[in-house]
Amino acid sequence: METKLGDRPQHSQETDREHQTRLDNYSSYCFLMANTTASIL
């Protein structure tokens, strides 16, 4: 636990950017799936 907290600040910026990209991709995926499902129904 302490090690992870200690390692966090070094990579915080890159990790946040990666996390944001992942969130954007997930949102796009959910949006796409919702549209596809709506089209099928």
Tab-separated table of C-alpha atoms in Angstrom:
chain	number	residue	atom	x	y	z
A	1	MET	CA	0.000	0.000	0.000
A	2	GLU	CA	2.737	2.456	0.983
A	3	THR	CA	4.754	1.529	-2.092
A	4	LYS	CA	1.848	2.198	-4.427
A	5	LEU	CA	1.158	5.556	-2.785
A	6	GLY	CA	4.861	6.380	-3.066
A	7	ASP	CA	4.992	5.417	-6.747
A	8	ARG	CA	1.819	7.304	-7.618
A	9	PRO	CA	3.094	10.920	-7.797
A	10	GLN	CA	5.832	10.049	-10.303
A	11	HIS	CA	3.378	8.691	-12.869
A	12	SER	CA	0.299	10.644	-11.823
A	13	GLN	CA	0.148	12.830	-14.959
A	14	GLU	CA	0.624	9.936	-17.378
A	15	THR	CA	-1.742	7.722	-15.410
A	16	ASP	CA	-4.441	10.399	-15.366
A	17	ARG	CA	-4.083	10.860	-19.132
A	18	GLU	CA	-4.307	7.100	-19.674
A	19	HIS	CA	-7.311	6.907	-17.355
A	20	GLN	CA	-9.056	9.756	-19.187
A	21	THR	CA	-8.408	8.065	-22.536
A	22	ARG	CA	-9.783	4.820	-21.152
A	23	LEU	CA	-12.892	6.636	-19.918
A	24	ASP	CA	-13.370	8.306	-23.297
A	25	ASN	CA	-13.011	4.972	-25.097
A	26	TYR	CA	-15.451	3.336	-22.691
A	27	SER	CA	-17.959	6.156	-23.154
A	28	SER	CA	-17.678	5.893	-26.929
A	29	TYR	CA	-18.079	2.109	-26.716
A	30	CYS	CA	-21.181	2.404	-24.502
A	31	PHE	CA	-22.631	5.053	-26.800
A	32	LEU	CA	-21.996	2.860	-29.835
A	33	MET	CA	-23.534	-0.174	-28.151
A	34	ALA	CA	-26.573	1.874	-27.071
A	35	ASN	CA	-27.088	3.093	-30.635
A	36	THR	CA	-26.657	-0.419	-32.032
A	37	THR	CA	-29.107	-1.854	-29.515
A	38	ALA	CA	-31.626	0.902	-30.265
A	39	SER	CA	-31.277	0.235	-33.994
A	40	ILE	CA	-31.838	-3.495	-33.521
A	41	LEU	CA	-34.861	-2.932	-31.301
